[in-house]
Short mmCIF file of C-alpha atoms in Angstrom, two decimals:
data_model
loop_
_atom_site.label_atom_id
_atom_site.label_comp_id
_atom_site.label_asym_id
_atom_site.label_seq_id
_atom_site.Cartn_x
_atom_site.Cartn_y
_atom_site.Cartn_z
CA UNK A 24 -4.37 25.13 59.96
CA UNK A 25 -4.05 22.13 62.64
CA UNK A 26 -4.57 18.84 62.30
CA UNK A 27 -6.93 19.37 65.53
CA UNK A 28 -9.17 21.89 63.79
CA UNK A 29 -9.96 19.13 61.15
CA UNK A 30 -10.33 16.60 63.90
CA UNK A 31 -12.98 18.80 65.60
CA UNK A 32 -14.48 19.82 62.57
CA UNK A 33 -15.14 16.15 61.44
CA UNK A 34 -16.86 15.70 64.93
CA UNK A 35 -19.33 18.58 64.25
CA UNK A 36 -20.20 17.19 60.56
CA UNK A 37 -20.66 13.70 62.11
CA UNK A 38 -23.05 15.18 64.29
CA UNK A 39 -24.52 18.13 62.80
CA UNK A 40 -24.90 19.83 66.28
CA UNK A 41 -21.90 21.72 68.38
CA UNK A 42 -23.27 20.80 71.46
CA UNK A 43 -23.46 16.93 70.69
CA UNK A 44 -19.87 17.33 69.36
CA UNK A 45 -18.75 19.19 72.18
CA UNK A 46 -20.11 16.82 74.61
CA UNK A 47 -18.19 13.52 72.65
CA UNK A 48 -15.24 15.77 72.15
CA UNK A 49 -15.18 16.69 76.03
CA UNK A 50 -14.72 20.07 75.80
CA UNK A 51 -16.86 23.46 76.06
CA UNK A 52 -19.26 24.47 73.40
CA UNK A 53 -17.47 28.13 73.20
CA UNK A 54 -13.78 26.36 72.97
CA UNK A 55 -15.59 24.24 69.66
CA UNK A 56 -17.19 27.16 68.25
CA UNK A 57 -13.85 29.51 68.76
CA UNK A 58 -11.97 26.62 67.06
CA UNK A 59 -14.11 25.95 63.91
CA UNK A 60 -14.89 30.11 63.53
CA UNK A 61 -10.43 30.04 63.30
CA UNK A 62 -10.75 27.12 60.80
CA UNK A 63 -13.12 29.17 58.45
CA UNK A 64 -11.42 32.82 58.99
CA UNK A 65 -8.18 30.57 57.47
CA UNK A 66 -10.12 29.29 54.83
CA UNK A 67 -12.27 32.40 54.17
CA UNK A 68 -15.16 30.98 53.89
CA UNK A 69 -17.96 29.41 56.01
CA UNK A 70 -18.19 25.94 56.42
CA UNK A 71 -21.45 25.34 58.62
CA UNK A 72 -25.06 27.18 59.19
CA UNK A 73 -25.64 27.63 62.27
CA UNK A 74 -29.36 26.78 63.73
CA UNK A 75 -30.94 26.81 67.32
CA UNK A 76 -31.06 23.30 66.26
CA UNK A 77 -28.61 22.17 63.95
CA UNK A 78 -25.15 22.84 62.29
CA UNK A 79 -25.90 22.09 58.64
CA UNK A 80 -22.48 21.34 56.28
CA UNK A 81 -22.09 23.83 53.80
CA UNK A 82 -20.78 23.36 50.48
CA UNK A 83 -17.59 24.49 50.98
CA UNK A 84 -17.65 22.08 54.38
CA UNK A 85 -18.09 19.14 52.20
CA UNK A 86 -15.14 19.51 49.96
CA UNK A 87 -13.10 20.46 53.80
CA UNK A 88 -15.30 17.29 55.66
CA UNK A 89 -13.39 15.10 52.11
CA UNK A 90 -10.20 16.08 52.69
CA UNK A 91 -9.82 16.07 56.24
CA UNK A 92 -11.25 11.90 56.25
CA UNK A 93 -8.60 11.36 53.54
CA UNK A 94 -6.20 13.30 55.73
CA UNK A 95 -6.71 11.47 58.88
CA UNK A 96 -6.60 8.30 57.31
CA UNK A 97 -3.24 8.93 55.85
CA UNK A 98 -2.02 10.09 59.24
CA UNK A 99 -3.49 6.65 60.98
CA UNK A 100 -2.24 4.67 58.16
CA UNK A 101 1.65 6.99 58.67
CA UNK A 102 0.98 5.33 62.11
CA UNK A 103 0.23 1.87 61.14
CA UNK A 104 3.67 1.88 59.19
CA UNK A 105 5.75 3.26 61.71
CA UNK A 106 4.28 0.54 64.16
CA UNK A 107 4.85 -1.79 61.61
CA UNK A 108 8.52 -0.83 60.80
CA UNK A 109 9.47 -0.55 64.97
CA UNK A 110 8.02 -3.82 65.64
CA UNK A 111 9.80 -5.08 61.89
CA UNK A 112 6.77 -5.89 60.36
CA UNK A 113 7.95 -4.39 57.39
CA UNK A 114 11.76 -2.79 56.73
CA UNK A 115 14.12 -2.03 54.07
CA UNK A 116 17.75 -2.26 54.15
CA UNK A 117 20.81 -1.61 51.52
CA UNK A 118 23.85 -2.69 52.71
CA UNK A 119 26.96 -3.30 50.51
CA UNK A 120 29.35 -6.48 50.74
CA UNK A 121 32.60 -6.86 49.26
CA UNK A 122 32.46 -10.33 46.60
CA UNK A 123 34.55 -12.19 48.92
CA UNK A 124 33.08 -11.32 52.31
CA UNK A 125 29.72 -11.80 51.14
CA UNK A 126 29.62 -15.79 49.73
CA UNK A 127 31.82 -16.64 52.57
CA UNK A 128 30.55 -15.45 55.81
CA UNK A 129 26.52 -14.04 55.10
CA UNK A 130 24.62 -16.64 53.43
CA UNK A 131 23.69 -18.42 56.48
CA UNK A 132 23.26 -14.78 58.41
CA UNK A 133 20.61 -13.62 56.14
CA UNK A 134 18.93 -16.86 55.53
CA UNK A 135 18.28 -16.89 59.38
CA UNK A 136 17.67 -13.03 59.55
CA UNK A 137 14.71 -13.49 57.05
CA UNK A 138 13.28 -16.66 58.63
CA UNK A 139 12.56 -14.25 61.53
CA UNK A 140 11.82 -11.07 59.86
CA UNK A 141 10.48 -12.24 56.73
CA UNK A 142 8.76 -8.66 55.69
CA UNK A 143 12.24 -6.97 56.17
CA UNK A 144 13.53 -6.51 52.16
CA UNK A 145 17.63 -6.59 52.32
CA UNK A 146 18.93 -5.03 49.37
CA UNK A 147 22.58 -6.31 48.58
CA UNK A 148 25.20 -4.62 46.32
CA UNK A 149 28.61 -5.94 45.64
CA UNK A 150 31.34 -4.05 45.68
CA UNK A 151 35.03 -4.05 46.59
CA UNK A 152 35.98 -3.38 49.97
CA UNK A 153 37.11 -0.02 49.30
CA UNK A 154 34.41 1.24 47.53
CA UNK A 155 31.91 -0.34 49.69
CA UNK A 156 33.20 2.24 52.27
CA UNK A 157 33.36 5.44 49.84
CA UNK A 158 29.91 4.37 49.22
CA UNK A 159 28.64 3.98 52.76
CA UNK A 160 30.45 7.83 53.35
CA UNK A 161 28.11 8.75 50.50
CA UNK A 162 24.98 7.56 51.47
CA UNK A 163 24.78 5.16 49.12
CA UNK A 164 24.61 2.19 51.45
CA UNK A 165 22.52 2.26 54.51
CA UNK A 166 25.53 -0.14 55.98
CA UNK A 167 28.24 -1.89 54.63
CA UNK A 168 31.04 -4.68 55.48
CA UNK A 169 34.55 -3.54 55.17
CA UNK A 170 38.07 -4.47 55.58
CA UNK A 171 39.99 -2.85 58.38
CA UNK A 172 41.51 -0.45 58.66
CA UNK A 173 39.30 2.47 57.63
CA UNK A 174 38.84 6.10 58.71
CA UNK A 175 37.07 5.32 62.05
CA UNK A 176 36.35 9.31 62.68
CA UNK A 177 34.01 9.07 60.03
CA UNK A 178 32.47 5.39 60.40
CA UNK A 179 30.88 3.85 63.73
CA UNK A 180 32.79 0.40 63.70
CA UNK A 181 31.02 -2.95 65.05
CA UNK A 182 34.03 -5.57 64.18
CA UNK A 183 32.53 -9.16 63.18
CA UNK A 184 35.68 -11.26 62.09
CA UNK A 185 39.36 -10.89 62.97
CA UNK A 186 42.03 -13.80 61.25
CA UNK A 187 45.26 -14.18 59.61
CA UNK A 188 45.92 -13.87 55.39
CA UNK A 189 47.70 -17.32 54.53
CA UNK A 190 50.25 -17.75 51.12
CA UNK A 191 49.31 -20.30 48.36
CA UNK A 192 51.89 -21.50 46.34
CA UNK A 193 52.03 -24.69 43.76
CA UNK A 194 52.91 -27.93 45.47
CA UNK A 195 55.89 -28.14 43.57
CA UNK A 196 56.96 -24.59 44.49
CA UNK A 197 60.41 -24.27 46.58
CA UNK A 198 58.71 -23.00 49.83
CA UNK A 199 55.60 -25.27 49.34
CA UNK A 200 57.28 -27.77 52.38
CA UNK A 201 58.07 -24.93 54.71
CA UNK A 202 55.38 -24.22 57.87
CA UNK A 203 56.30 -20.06 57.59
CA UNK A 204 57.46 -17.70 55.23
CA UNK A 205 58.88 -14.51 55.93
CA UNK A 206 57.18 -11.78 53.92
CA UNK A 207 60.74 -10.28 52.50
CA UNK A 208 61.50 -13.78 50.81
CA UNK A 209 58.60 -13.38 48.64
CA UNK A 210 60.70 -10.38 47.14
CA UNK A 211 61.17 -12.36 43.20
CA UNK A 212 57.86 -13.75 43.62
CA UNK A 213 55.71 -13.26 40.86
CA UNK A 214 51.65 -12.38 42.27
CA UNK A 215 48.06 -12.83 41.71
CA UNK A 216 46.66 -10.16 42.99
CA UNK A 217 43.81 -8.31 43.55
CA UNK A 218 42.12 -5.64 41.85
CA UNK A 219 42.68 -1.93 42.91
CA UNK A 220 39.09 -1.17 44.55
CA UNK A 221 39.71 -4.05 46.59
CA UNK A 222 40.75 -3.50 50.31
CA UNK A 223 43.28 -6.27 50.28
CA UNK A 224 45.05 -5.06 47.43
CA UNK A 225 46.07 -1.44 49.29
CA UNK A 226 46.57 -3.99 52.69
CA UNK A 227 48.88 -6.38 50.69
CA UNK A 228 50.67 -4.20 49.11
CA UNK A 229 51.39 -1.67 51.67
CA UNK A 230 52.76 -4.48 53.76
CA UNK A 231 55.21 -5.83 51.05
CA UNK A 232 56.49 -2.25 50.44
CA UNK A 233 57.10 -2.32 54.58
CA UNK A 234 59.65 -5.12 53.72
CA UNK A 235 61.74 -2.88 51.09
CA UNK A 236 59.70 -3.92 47.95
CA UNK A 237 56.91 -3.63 45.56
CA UNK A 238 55.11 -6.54 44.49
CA UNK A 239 55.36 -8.36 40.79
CA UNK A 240 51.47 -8.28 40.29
CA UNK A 241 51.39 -10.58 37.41
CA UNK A 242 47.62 -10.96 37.11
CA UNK A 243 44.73 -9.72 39.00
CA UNK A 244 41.00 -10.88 39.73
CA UNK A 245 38.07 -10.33 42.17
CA UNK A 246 37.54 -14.02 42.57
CA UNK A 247 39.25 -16.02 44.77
CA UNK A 248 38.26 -19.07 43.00
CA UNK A 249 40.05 -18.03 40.03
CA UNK A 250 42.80 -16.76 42.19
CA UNK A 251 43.88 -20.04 43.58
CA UNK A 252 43.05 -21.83 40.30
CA UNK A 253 45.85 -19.88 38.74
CA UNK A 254 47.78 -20.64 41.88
CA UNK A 255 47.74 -24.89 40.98
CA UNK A 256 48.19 -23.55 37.57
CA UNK A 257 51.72 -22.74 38.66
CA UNK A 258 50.76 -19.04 37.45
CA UNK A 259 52.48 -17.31 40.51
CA UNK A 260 51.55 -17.06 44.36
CA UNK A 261 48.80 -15.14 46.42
CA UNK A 262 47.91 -14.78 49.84
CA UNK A 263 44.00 -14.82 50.85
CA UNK A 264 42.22 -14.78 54.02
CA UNK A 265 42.18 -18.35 56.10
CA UNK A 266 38.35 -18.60 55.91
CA UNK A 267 39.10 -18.82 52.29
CA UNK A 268 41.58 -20.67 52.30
CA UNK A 269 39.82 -23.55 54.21
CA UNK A 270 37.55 -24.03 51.32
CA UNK A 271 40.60 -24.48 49.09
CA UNK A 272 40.54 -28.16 48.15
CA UNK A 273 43.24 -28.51 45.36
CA UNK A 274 45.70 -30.96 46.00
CA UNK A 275 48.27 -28.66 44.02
CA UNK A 276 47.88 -25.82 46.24
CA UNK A 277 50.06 -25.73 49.70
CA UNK A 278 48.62 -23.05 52.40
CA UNK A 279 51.48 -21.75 54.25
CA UNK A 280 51.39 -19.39 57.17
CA UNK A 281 53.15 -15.76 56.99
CA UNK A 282 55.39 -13.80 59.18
CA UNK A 283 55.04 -11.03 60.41
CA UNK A 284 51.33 -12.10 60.59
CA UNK A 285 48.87 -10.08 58.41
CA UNK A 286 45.57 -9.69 60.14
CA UNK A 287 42.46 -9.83 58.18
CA UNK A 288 39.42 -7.89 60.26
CA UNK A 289 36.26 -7.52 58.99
CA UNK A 290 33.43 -5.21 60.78
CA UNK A 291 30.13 -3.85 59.88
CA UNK A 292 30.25 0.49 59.29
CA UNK A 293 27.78 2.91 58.93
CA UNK A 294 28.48 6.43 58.92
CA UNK A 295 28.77 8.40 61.64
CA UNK A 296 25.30 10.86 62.56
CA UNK A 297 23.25 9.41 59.79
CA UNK A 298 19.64 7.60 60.89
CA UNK A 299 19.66 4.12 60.69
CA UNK A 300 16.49 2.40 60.16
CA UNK A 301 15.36 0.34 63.14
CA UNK A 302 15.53 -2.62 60.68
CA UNK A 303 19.24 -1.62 59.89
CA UNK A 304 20.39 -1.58 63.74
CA UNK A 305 18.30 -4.90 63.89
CA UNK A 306 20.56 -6.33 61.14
CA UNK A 307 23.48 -5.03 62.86
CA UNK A 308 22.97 -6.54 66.26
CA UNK A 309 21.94 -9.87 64.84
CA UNK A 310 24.84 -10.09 62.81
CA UNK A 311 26.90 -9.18 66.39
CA UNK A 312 24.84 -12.06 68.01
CA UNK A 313 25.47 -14.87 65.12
CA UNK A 314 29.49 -13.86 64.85
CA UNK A 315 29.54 -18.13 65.29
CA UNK A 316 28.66 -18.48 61.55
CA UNK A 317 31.28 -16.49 60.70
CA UNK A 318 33.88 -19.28 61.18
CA UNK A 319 31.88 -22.36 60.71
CA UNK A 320 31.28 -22.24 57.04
#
């Protein structure tokens, strides 16, 4: 059965007459009454009476006549919302954000992104950076943020913020006066760290163990907040990102710079050969274009 056997046979109904149908169909009588003779040898049964005069709807025709209106206006209103999602009249996206990245850089983003698309629903998990990107590989997330370096043969990449991870340490702390610190003197340092699904925490690490040690984790959190509260505490030392570290306020905490500098990239991922939404590569492209708000928090 084709859609365009139900269109034609709606025309004949409306007009009770193959030749009137034929003529506001613009095309031959035989073509018509070839196509609805197909539509009732599918359906086994006849669905008009043919007259000299008329084409009368049979019974069976009604219940067809029904469910082809319904079906046609499903397929105009299928059309309607396609329109309406192209031209982002209406959209859904689910994107995942690591706790961090999302109260320090999107706020502003996605207050402007719904000003202009207000129908567009964004649907926001938090996660840690590392499992933001096992769930964007699973489907989970439409899109995600994440902490570079990932697997790029598996993501498509669109990099958003690139900066250097800074050291807090108590004012009263024996490198608190100095300008750098060489990662291998934090060697007897005791650590705030993060927790394990957290990018930085594989980062971090991996780059102390580069210098010939592991890390005294002596407490760990997904706040960063807490992190440098326990930091004036005289609790132990941490490194965060700068953007974070310009909203630390504390007169007790000292923000030093590291060397060999430890980059801190963010980007935007989705995985590779699945179908983003025409809302999602909206999102993605007006993030690209408002990369200013990223560093003037």
């Amino acid at each position: 059965m084709e859609i365009r056997q139900l269109k034609y046979f709606m025309e004949v109904a409306k007009y009770k007459s193959i030749t009137k149908a034929s003529e506001s169909l613009h095309i031959s009588q035989p073509a018509l009454s070839k196509m609805i003779k197909g539509l009732e040898d599918e359906l086994g049964m006849p669905l008009i009476i043919r007259t000299n005069k008329t084409s009368d709807i049979t019974d069976a025709g009604l219940i067809v006549l029904d469910y082809a209106q319904r079906m046609m206006m499903l397929i105009e209103e299928m059309s309607t919302t396609l329109n309406d999602i192209t031209n982002l009249s209406r959209g859904q996206i689910h994107i995942g954000l690591p706790p961090i990245i999302g109260s320090l850089f999107f706020p502003k983003v996605i207050a402007k992104f719904h000003q202009q698309f207000p129908n567009v629903h964004i649907n926001i998990t938090e996660y840690g950076g590392a499992r933001v990107v096992k769930s964007v590989e699973e489907g989970e997330f439409e899109l995600g943020v994440a902490v570079l370096p990932i697997e790029e043969q598996k993501f498509d990449v669109y990099p958003i913020v690139e900066e250097e991870m800074k050291l807090l340490v108590h004012h009263k702390h024996k490198l608190a006066a100095r300008e750098f610190v060489e990662l291998y003197e934090l060697k007897d340092e005791e650590f705030i760290f993060y927790n394990e699904e957290f990018a930085l925490y594989q980062i971090m690490r991996d780059e102390f163990i580069n210098q010939g040690f592991e890390p005294k984790i002596l407490f760990k959190s997904s706040q960063w907040d807490l992190m440098s509260e326990m930091v004036a505490a005289n609790l132990g030392v941490t490194a965060l990102p700068e953007s974070i570290c310009n909203r630390v306020m504390n007169p007790d905490i000292k923000i030093i710079r590291l060397r060999p500098a430890i980059p801190w990239k963010l980007a935007v991922i989705t995985k590779k050969d699945r179908y983003i939404s025409y809302a999602g590569h909206t999102l993605i492209n007006y993030i690209l274009n408002e990369k200013q708000f990223f560093y003037y928090n």
